Tab-separated table of C-alpha atoms in Angstrom:
chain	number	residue	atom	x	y	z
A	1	UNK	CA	-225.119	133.441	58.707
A	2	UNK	CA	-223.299	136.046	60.647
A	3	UNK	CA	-220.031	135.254	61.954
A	4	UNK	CA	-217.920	135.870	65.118
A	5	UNK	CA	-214.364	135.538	66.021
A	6	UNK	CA	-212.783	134.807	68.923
A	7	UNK	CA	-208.596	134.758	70.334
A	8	UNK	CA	-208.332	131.132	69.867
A	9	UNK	CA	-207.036	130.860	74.357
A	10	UNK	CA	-206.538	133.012	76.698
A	11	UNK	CA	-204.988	132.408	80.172
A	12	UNK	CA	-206.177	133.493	83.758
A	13	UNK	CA	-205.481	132.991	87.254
A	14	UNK	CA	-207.474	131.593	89.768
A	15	UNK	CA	-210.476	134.320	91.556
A	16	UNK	CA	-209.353	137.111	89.018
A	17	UNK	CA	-211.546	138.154	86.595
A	18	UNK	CA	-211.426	136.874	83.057
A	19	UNK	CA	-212.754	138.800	79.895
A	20	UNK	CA	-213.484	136.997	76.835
A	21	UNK	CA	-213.931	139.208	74.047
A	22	UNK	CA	-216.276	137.869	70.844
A	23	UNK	CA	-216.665	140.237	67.507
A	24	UNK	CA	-219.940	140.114	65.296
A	25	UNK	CA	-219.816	142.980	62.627
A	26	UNK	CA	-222.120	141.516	60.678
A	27	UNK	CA	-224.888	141.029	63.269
A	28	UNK	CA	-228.378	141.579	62.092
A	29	UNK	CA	-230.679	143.900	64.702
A	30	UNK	CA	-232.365	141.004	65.838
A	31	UNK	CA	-229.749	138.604	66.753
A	32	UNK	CA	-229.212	137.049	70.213
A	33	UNK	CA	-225.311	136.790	71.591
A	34	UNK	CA	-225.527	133.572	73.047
A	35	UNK	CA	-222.381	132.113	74.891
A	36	UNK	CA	-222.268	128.387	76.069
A	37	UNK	CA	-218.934	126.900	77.280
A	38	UNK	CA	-217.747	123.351	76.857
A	39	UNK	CA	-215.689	121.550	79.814
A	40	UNK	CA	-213.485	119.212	78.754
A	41	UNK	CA	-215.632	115.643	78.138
A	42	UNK	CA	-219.045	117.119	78.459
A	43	UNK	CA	-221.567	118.908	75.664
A	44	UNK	CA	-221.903	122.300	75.777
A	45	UNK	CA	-223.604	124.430	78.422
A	46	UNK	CA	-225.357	127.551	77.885
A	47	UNK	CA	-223.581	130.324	79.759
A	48	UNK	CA	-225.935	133.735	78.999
A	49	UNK	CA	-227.762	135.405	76.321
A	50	UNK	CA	-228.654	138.941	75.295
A	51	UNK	CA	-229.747	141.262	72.505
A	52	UNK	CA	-228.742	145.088	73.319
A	53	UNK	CA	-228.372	145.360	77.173
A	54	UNK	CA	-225.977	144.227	79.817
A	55	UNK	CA	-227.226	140.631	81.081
A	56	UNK	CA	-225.943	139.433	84.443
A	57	UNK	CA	-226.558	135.997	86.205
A	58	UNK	CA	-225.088	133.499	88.358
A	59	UNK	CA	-222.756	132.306	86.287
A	60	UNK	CA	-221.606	135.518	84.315
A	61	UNK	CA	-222.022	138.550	82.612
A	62	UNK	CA	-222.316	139.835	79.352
A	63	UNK	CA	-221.722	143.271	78.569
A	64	UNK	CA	-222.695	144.380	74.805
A	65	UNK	CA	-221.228	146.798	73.285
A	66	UNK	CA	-223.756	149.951	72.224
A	67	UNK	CA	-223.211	148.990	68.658
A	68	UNK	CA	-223.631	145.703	68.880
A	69	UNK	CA	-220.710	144.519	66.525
A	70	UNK	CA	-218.936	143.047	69.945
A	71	UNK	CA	-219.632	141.834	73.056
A	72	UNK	CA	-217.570	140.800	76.758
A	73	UNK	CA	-218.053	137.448	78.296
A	74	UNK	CA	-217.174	138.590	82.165
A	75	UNK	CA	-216.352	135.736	84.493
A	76	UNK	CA	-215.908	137.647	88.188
A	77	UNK	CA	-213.738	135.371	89.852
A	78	UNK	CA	-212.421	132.386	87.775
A	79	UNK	CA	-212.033	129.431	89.291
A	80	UNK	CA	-210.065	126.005	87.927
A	81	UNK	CA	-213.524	124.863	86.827
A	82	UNK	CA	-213.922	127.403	84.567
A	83	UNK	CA	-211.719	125.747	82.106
A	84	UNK	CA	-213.597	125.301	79.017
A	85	UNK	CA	-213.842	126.405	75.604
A	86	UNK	CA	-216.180	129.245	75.474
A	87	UNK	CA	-217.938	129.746	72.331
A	88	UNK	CA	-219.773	133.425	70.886
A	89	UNK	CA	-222.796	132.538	69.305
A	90	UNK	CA	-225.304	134.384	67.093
A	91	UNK	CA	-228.761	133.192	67.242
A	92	UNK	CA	-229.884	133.063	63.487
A	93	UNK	CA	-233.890	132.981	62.674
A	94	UNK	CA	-234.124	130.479	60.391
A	95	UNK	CA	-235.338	131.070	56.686
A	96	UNK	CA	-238.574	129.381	56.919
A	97	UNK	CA	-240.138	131.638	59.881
A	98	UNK	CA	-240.165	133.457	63.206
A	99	UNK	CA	-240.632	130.971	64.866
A	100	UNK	CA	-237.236	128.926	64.160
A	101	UNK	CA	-233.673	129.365	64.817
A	102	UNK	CA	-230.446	127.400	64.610
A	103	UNK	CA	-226.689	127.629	66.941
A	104	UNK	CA	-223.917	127.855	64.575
A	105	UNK	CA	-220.922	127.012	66.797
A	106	UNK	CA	-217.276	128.593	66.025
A	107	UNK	CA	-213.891	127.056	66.798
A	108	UNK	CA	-214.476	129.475	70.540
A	109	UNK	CA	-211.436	130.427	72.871
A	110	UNK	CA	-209.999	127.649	75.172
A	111	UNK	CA	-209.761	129.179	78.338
A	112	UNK	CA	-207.221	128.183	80.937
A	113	UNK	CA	-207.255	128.883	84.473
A	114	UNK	CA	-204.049	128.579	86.704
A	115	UNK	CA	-204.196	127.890	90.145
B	1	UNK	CA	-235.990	115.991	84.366
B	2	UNK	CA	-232.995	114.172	83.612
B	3	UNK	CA	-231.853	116.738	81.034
B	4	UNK	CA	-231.350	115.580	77.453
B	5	UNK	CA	-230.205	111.572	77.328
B	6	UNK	CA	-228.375	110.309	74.770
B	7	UNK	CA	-227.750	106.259	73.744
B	8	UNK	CA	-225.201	104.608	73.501
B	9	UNK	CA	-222.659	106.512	75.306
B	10	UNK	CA	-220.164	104.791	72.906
B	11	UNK	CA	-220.243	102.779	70.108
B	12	UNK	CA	-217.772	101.172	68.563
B	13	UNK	CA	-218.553	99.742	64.965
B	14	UNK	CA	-216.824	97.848	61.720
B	15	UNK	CA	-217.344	99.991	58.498
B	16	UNK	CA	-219.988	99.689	56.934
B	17	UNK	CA	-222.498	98.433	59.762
B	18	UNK	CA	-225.521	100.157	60.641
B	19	UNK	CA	-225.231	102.685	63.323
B	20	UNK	CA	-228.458	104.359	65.045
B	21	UNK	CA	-227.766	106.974	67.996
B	22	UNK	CA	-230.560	107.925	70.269
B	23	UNK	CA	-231.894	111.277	72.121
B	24	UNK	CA	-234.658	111.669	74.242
B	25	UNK	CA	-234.902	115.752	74.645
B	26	UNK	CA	-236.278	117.829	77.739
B	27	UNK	CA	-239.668	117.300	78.083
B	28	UNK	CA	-241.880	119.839	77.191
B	29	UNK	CA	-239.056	121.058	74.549
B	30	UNK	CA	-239.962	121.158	71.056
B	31	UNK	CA	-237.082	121.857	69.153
B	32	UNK	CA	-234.161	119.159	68.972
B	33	UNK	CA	-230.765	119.731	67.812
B	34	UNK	CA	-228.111	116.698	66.330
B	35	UNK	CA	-224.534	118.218	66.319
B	36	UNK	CA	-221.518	116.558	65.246
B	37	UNK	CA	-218.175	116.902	67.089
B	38	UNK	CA	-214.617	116.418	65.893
B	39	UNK	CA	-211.155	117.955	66.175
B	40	UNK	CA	-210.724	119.110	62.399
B	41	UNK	CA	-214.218	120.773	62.154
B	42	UNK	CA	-215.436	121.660	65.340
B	43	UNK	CA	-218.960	121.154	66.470
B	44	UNK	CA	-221.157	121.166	63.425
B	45	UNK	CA	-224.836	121.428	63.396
B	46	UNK	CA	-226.205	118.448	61.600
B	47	UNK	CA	-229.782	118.958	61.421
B	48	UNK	CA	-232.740	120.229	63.706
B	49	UNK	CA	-236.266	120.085	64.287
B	50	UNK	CA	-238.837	122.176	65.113
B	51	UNK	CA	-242.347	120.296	66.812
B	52	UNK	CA	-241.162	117.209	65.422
B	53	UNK	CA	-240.660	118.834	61.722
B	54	UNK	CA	-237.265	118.729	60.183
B	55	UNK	CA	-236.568	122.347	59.366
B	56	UNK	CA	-232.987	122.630	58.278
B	57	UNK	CA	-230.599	119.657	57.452
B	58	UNK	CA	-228.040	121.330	55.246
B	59	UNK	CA	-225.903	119.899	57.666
B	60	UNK	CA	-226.346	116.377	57.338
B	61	UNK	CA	-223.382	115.324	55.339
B	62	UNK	CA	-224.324	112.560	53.142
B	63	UNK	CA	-227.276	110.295	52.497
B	64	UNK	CA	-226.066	108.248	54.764
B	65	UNK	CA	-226.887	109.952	57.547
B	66	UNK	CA	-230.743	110.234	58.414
B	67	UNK	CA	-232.911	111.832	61.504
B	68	UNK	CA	-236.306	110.975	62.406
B	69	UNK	CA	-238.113	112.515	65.113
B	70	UNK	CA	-241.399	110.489	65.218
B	71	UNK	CA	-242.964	111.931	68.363
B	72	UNK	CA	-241.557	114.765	70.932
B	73	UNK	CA	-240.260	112.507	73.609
B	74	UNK	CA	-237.715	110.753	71.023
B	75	UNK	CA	-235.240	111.132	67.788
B	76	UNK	CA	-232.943	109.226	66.143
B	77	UNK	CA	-229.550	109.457	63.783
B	78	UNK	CA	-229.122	106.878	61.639
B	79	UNK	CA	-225.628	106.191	59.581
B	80	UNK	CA	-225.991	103.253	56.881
B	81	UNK	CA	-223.304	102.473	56.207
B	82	UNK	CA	-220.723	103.945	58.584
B	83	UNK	CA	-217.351	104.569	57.416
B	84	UNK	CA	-214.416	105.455	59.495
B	85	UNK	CA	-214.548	109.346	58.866
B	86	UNK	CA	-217.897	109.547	60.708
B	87	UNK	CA	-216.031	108.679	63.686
B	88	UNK	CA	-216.786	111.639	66.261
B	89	UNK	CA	-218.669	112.640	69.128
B	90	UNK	CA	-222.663	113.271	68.362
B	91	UNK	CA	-224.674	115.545	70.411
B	92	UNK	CA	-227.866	116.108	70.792
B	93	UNK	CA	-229.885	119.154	72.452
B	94	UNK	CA	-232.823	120.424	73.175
B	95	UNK	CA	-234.250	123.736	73.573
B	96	UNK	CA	-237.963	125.460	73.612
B	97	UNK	CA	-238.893	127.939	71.085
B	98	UNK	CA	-241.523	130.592	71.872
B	99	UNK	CA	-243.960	130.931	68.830
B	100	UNK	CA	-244.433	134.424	69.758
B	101	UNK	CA	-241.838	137.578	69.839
B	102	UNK	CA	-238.208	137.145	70.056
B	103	UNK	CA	-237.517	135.243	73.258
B	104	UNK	CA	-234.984	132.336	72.943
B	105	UNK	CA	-234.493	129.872	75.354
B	106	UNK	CA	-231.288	128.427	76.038
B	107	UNK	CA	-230.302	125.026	74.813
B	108	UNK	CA	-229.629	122.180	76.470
B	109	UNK	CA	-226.848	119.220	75.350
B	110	UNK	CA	-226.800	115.738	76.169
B	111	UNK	CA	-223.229	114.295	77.172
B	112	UNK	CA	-222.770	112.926	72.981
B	113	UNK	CA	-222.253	110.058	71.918
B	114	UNK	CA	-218.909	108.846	71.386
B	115	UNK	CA	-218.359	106.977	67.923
B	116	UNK	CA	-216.044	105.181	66.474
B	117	UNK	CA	-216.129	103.327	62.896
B	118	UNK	CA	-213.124	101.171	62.343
């Protein structure tokens, strides 16, 4: 499965702008970057998803680099609620057809927001 | 919809006791997801299904551990017997899967299952 890596935290301050960086060398040309974030006592929650463009939505926005091999989690304005572990995500297809595909979760970067 | 609900919220169990955790996914979904949480390793991906089928369980640790998914509204993990190392927080999600082209929906987690063997 392709890998990513992530810093392991970052810090930010409340309504500035946070980028979390994710690398993926070894992404295959039809991979999905998916990012969900996990708030402390919770599951994960899916954040955004792309393949080769710039994605934007209420929550965030995801700017992929032209390569591919990295991509920019972009939260506007961070607020304390906001603090979560974010985790980069490639979409695998799974071995036995198109029509399958597993999340592989990393260890993500712990992002904390100060007020 | 409810989102994805998970049962019991916790469970606390003596070694070697059965232990079955439940999901009911997102209606309409029809793949299902059972990930395992702890501090040394993360969130692993146990297993996951595919219109009720079991496609990949590389995951699943040990024989031990079992999943069933015997209809679309329902699944189950089953530890027999639990040992203390399997405590951990299980999730389940669910997410829909387009049989055509390359569009991925996102997933959706239930709030885990919080486990502890002692």
């Amino acid at each position: 499965d392709a890998k990513t890596t992530q810093p392991n935290s970052m810090e930010s301050n409340e309504e500035e702008p946070v980028h979390l960086p994710c690398n993926h060398s070894t992404i295959s040309g039809t991979d999905y970057i998916h990012w969900y974030r996990q708030l402390p006592s919770q599951g994960p929650e899916y954040v955004i998803h792309g393949l080769t463009s710039n994605v934007n939505n209420r929550m965030a926005s995801l700017a992929i680099a032209e390569d591919r091999k990295s991509s920019t989690l972009i939260l506007h304005r961070a607020t304390l609620r906001d603090a979560a572990v974010y985790y980069c995500i490639l979409n695998t297809r799974g071995n036995s057809g198109g029509s399958n595909y597993k999340l592989t979760f990393g260890k993500g970067t712990l992002l904390t927001v100060n007020p | 919809d409810a989102g994805v609900i998970q049962s019991p919220r916790h469970e606390v169990t003596e070694m070697g006791q059965e232990v079955t955790l439940r999901c009911k996914p997102i209606s309409g979904h029809n793949s299902l997801f059972w990930y395992r949480q702890t501090m040394m390793r993360g969130l692993e991906l146990l297993i996951y299904f595919n219109n009720n089928v079991p496609i990949d369980d590389s995951g699943m640790p040990e024989d031990r551990f079992s999943a069933k998914m015997p209809n679309a509204s329902f699944s189950t993990l089953k530890i027999q017997p639990s040992e203390p190392r399997d405590s951990a927080v299980y999730f389940c999600a669910s997410s829909f899967r387009r049989l055509i082209g390359l569009l991925n929906t996102e997933a959706f987690f239930g709030q885990g299952t919080r486990l502890t063997v002692v």
